[in-house]
PDB file of C-alpha atoms in Angstrom:
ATOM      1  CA  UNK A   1      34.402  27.358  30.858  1.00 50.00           C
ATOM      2  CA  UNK A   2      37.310  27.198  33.297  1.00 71.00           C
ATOM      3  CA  UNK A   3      35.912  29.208  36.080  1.00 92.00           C
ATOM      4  CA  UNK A   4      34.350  28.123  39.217  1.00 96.00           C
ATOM      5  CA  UNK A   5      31.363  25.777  38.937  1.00 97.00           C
ATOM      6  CA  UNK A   6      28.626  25.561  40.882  1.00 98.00           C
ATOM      7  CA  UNK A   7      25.290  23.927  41.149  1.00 97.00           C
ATOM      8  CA  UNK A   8      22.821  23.785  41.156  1.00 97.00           C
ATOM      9  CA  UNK A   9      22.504  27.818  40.825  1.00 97.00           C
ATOM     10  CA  UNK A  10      18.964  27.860  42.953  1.00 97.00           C
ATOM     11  CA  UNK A  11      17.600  25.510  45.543  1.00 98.00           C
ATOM     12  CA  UNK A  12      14.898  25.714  47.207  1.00 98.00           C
ATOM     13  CA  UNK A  13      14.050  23.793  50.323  1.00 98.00           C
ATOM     14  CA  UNK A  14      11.787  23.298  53.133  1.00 97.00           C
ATOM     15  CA  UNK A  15      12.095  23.546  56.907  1.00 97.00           C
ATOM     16  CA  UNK A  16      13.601  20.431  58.175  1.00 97.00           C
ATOM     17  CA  UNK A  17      14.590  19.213  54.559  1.00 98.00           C
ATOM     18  CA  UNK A  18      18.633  18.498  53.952  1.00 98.00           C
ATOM     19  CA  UNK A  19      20.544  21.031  51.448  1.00 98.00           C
ATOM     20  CA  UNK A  20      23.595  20.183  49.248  1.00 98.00           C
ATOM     21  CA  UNK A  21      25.405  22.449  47.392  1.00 98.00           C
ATOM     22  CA  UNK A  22      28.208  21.534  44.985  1.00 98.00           C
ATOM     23  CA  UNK A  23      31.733  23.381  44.347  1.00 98.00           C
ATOM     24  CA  UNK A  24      34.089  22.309  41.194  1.00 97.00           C
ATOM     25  CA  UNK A  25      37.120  24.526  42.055  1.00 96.00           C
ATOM     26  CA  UNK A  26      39.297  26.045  38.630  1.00 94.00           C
ATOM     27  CA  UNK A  27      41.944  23.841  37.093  1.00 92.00           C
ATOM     28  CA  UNK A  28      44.635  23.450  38.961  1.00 89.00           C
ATOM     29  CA  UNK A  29      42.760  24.817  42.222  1.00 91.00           C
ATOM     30  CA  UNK A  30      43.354  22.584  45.070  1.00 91.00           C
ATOM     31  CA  UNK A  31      42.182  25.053  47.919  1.00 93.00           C
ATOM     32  CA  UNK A  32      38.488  25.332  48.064  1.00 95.00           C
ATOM     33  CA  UNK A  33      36.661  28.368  50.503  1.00 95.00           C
ATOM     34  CA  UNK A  34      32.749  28.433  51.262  1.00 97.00           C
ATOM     35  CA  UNK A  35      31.092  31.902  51.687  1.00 96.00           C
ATOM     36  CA  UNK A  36      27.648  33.051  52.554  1.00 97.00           C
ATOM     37  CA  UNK A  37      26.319  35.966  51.609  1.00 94.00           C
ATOM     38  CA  UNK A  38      22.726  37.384  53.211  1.00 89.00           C
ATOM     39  CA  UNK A  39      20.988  40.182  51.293  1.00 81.00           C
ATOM     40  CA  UNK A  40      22.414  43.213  50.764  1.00 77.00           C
ATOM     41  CA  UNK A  41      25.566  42.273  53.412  1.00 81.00           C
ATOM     42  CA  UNK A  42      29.060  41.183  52.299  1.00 84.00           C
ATOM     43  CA  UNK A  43      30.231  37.693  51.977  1.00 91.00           C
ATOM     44  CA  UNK A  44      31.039  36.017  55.188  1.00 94.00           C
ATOM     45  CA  UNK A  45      33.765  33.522  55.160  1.00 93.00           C
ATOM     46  CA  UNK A  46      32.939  29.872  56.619  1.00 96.00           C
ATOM     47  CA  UNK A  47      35.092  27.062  55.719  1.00 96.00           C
ATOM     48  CA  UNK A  48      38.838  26.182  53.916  1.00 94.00           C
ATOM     49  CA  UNK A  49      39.568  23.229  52.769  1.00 95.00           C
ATOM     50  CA  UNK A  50      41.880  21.542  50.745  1.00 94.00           C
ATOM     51  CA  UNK A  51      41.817  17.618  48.802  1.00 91.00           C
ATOM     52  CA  UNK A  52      40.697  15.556  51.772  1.00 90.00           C
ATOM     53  CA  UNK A  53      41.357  18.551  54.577  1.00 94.00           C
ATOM     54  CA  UNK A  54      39.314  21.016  56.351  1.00 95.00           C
ATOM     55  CA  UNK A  55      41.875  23.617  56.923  1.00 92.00           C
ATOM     56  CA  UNK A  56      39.637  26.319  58.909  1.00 92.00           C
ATOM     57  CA  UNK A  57      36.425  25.968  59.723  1.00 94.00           C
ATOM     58  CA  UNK A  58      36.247  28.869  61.999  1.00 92.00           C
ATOM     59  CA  UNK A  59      32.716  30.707  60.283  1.00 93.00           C
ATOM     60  CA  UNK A  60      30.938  27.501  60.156  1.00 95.00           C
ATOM     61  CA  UNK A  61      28.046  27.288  62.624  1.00 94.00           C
ATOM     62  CA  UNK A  62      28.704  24.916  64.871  1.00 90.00           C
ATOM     63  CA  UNK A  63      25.377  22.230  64.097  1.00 95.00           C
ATOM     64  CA  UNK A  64      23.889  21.241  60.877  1.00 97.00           C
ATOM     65  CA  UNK A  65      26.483  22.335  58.552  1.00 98.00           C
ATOM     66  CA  UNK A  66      29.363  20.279  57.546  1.00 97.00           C
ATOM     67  CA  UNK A  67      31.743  20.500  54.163  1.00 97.00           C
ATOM     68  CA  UNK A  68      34.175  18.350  52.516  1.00 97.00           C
ATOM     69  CA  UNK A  69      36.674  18.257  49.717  1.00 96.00           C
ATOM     70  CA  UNK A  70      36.694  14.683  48.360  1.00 94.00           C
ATOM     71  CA  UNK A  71      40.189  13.405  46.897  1.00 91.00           C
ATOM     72  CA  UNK A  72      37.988  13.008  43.312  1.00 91.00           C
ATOM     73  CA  UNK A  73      35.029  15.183  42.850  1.00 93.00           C
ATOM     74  CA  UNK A  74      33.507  18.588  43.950  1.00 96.00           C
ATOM     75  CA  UNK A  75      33.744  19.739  47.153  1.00 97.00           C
ATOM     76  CA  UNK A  76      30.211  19.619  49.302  1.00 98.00           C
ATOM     77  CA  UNK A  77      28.448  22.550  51.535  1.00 98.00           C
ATOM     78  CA  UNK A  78      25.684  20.104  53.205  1.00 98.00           C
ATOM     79  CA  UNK A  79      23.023  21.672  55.658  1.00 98.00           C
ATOM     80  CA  UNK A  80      21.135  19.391  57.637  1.00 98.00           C
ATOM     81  CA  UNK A  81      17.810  20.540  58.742  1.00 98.00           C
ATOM     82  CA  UNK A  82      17.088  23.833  57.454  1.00 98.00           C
ATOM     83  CA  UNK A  83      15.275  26.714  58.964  1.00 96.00           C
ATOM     84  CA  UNK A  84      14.470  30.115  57.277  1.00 94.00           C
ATOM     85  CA  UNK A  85      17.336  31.499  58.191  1.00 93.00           C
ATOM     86  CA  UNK A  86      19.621  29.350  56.425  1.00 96.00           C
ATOM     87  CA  UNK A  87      18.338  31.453  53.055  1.00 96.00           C
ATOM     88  CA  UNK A  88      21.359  32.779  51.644  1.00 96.00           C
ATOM     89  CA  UNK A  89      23.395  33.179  48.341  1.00 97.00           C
ATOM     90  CA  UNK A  90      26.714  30.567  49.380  1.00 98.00           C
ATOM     91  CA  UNK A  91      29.170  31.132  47.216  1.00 97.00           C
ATOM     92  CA  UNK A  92      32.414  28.722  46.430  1.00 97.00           C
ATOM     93  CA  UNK A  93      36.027  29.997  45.605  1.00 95.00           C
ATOM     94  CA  UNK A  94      39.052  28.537  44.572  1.00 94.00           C
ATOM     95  CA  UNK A  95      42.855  29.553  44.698  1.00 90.00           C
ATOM     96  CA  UNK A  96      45.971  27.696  43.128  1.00 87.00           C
ATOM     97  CA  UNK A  97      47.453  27.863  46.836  1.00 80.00           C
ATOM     98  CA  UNK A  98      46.728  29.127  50.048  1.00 70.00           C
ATOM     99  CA  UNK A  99      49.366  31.857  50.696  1.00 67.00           C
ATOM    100  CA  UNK A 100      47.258  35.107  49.569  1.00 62.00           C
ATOM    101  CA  UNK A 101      47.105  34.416  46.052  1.00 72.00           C
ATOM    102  CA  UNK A 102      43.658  35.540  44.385  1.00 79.00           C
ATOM    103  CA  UNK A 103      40.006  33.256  44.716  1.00 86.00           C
ATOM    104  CA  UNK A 104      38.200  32.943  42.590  1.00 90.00           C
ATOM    105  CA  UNK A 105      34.424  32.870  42.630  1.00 94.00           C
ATOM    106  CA  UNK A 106      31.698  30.813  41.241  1.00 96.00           C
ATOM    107  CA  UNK A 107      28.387  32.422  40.662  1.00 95.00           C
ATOM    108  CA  UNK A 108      26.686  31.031  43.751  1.00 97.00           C
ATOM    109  CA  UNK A 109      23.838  28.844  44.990  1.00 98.00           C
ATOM    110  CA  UNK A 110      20.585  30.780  45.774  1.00 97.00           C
ATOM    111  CA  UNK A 111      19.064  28.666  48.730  1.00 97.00           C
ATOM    112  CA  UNK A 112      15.707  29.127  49.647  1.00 97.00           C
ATOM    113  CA  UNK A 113      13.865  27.617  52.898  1.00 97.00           C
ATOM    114  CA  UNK A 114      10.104  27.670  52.284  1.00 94.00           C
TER     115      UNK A 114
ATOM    116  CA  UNK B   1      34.800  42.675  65.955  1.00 48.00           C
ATOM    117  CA  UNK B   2      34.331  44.168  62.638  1.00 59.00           C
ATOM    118  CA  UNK B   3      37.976  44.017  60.914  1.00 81.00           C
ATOM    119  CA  UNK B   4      37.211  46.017  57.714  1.00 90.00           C
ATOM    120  CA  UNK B   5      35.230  49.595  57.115  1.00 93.00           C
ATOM    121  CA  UNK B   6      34.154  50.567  53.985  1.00 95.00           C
ATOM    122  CA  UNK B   7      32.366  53.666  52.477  1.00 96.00           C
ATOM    123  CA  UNK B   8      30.248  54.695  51.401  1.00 97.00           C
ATOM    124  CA  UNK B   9      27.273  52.665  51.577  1.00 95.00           C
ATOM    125  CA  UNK B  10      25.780  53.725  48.159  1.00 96.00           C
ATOM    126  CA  UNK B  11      27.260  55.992  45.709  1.00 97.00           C
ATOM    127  CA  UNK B  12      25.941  57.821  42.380  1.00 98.00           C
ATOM    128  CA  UNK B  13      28.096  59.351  39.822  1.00 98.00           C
ATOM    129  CA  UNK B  14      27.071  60.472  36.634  1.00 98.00           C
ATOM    130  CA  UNK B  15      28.575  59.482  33.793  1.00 97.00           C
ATOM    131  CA  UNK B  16      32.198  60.275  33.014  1.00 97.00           C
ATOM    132  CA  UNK B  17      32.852  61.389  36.623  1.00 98.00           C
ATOM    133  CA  UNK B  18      35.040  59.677  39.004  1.00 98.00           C
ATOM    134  CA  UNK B  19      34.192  57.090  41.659  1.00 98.00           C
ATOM    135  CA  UNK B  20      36.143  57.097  44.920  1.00 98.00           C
ATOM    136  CA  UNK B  21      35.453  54.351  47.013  1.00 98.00           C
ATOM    137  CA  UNK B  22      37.365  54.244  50.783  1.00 97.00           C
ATOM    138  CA  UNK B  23      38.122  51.187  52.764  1.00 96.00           C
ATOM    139  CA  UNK B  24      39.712  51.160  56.611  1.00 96.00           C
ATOM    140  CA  UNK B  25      41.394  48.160  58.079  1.00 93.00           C
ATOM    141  CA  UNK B  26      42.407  47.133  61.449  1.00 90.00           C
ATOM    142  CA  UNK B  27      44.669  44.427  61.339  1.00 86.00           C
ATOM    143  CA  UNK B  28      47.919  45.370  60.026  1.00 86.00           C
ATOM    144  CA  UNK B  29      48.759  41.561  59.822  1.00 85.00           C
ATOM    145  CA  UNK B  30      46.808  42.000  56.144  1.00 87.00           C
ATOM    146  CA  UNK B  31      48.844  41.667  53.168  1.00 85.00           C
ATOM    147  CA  UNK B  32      47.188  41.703  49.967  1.00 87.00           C
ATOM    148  CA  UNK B  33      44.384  44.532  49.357  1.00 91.00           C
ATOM    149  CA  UNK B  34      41.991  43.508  46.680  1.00 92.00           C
ATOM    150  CA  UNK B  35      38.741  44.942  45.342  1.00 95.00           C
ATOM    151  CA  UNK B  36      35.874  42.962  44.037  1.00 94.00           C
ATOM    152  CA  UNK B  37      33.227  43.862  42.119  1.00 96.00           C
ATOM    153  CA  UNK B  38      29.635  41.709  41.801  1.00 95.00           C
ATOM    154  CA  UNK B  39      26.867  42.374  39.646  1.00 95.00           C
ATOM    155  CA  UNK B  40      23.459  41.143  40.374  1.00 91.00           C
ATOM    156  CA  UNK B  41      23.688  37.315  40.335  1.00 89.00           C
ATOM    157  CA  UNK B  42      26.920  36.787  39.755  1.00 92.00           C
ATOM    158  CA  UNK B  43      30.019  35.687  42.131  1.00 93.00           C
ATOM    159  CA  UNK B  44      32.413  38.842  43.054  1.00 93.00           C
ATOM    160  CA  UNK B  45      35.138  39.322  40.425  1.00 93.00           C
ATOM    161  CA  UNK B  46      38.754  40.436  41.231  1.00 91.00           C
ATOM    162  CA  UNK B  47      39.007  43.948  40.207  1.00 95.00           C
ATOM    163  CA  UNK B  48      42.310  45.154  41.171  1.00 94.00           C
ATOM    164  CA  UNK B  49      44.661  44.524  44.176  1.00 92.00           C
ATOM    165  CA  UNK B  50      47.576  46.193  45.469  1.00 92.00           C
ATOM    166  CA  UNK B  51      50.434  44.764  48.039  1.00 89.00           C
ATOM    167  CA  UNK B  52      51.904  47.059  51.031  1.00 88.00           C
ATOM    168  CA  UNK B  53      55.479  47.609  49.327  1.00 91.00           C
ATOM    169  CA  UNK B  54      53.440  50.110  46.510  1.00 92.00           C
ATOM    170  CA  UNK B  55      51.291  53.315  47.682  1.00 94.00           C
ATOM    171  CA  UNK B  56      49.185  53.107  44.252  1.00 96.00           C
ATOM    172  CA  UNK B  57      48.289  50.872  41.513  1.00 96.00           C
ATOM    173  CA  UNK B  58      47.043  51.429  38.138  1.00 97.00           C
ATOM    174  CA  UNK B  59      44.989  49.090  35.565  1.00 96.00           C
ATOM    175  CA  UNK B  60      43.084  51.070  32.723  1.00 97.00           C
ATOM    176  CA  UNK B  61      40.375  53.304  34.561  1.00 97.00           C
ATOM    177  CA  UNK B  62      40.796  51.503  38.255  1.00 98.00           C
ATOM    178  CA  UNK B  63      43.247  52.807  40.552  1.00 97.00           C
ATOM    179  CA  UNK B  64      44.120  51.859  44.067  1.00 97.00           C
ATOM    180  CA  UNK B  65      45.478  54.087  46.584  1.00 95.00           C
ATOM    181  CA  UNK B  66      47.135  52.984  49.747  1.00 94.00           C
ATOM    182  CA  UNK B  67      48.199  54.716  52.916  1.00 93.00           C
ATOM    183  CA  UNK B  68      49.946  52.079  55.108  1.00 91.00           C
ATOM    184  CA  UNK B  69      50.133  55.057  58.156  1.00 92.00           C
ATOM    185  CA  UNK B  70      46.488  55.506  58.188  1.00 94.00           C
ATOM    186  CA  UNK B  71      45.737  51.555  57.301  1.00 94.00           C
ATOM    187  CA  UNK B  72      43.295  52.621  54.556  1.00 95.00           C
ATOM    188  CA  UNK B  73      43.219  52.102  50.633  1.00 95.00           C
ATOM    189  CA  UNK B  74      40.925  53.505  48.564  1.00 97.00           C
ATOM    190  CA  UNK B  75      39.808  52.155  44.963  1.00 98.00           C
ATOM    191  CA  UNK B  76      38.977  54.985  42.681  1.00 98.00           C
ATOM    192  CA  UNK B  77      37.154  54.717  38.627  1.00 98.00           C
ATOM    193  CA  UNK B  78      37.966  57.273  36.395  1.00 98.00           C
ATOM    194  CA  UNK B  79      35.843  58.129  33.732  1.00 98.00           C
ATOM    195  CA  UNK B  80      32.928  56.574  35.136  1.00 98.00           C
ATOM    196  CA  UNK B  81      30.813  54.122  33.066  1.00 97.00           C
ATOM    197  CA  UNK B  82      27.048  52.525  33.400  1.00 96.00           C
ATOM    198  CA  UNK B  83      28.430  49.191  32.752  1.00 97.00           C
ATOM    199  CA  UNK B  84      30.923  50.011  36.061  1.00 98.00           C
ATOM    200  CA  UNK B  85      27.240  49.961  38.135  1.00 98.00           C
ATOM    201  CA  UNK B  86      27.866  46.817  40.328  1.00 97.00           C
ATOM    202  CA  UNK B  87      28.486  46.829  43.932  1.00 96.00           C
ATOM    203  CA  UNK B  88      32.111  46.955  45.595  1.00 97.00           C
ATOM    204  CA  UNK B  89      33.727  44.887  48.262  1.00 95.00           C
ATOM    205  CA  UNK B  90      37.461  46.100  49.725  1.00 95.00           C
ATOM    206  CA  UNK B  91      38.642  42.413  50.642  1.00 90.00           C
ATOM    207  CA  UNK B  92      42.173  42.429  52.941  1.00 88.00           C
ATOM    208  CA  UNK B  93      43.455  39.199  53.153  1.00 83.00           C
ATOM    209  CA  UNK B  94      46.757  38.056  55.200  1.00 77.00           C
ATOM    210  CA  UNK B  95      48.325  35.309  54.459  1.00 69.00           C
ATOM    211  CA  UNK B  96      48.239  33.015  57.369  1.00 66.00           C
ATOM    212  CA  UNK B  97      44.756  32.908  57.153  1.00 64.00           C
ATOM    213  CA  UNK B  98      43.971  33.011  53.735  1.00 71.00           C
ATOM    214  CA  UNK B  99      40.537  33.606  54.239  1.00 78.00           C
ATOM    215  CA  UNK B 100      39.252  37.040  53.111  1.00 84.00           C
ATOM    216  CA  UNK B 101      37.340  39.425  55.307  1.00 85.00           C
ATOM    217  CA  UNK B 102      34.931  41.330  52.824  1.00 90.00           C
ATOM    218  CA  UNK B 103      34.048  44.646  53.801  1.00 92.00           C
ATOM    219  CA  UNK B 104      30.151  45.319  54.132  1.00 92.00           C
ATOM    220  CA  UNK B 105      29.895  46.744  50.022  1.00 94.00           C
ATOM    221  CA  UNK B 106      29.137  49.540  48.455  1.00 96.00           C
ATOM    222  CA  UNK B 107      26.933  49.927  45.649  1.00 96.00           C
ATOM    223  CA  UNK B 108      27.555  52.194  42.729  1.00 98.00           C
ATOM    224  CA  UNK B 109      25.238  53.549  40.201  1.00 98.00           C
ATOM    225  CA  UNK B 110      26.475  54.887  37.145  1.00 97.00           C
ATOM    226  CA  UNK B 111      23.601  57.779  35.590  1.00 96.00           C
ATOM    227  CA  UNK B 112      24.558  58.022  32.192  1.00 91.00           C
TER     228      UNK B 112
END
């Protein structure tokens, strides 16, 4: 499979407990984008990044989340010190560059903050 | 400031009937209109997109309309299918950005 990976698919959490979700981008893909999507709303964008950048970073909330895009591996959504409200579907794309061409989703990670 | 409109909500067609789906933009800085569908569980899909220099694009049963004027475009299904039950985000994108503003969705049901 050549799609978008991510993992794991559910993760469930509680309050105060660290959350890291995982992004392998397509092929090729060197620009990686983080979305969140609460239930039954749209996907809100919240970080860019390409190999070793952060490009925009403009939807991230300002404490307890961070991402990266390691020169070798996947790229990283971390959330430091959940709370219920942090339960969301956050969803990874990729795109061969960053001038409008098409993303590409992965099928999500279901986080859940008991 | 909410960038992106879409409607309806929720939508039923029956079977074989045609799906019209209507999206209304504000930022005329946009440059590539693409519709995504998502099925429960899954990550949204590229369905179709369309780029300002065209008014309509066609691929099998999924058309897009686009009226630069009114900054709207429109995704329409012809002969409407069951397996076409998914919900529907309009998803402008401009290039400087790159980011993709999704509209809010709208979820289609397909009675067969």
């Amino acid at each position: 499979n050549a799609g978008v990976m991510q993992n794991p698919r559910h993760l469930v959490r509680r309050r105060g407990q660290e959350a890291r979700l995982r992004c392998s981008p397509m092929k090729g893909h060197s620009h990686v984008y983080w979305y969140r999507q609460l239930p039954e709303e749209g996907l809100k964008f919240m970080v860019y990044l390409q190999k070793e950048n952060i490009i925009d970073e403009s939807g991230m909330p300002k404490e307890r989340f961070s991402a990266e895009f390691p020169k070798e591996g996947p790229s990283i959504l971390r959330i430091q010190q959940v709370v219920r409200g942090d339960s969301a579907a956050y969803f990874c794309a990729s795109s061969l560059t960053g001038d409008n061409q098409p993303q590409h989703f992965g099928d999500g990670t279901r986080l859940s903050i008991l | 400031q909410q960038q992106v409109k879409q409607s309806p909500q929720s939508l039923i067609v029956q079977k074989g009937g045609i799906s019209i789906i209507n999206c209304a933009y504000e930022n005329t800085a946009f440059d590539y209109f693409p519709w995504y569908q998502q099925f429960p569980g899954k990550g949204p899909a590229l369905l179709i997109a369309i780029r300002p220099d065209v008014s309509e694009k066609k691929e099998g049963r999924f058309t897009i309309s686009f009226n630069k004027s009114a900054k709207q475009f429109s995704l329409h299904i012809m002969d409407s299918q069951p397996g076409d039950s998914a919900t529907y985000f309009c998803a402008p994108i401009y290039s400087s950005a790159s980011k993709i503003i999704f509209g809010s969705g709208t979820r289609l049901s397909i009675r067969p």
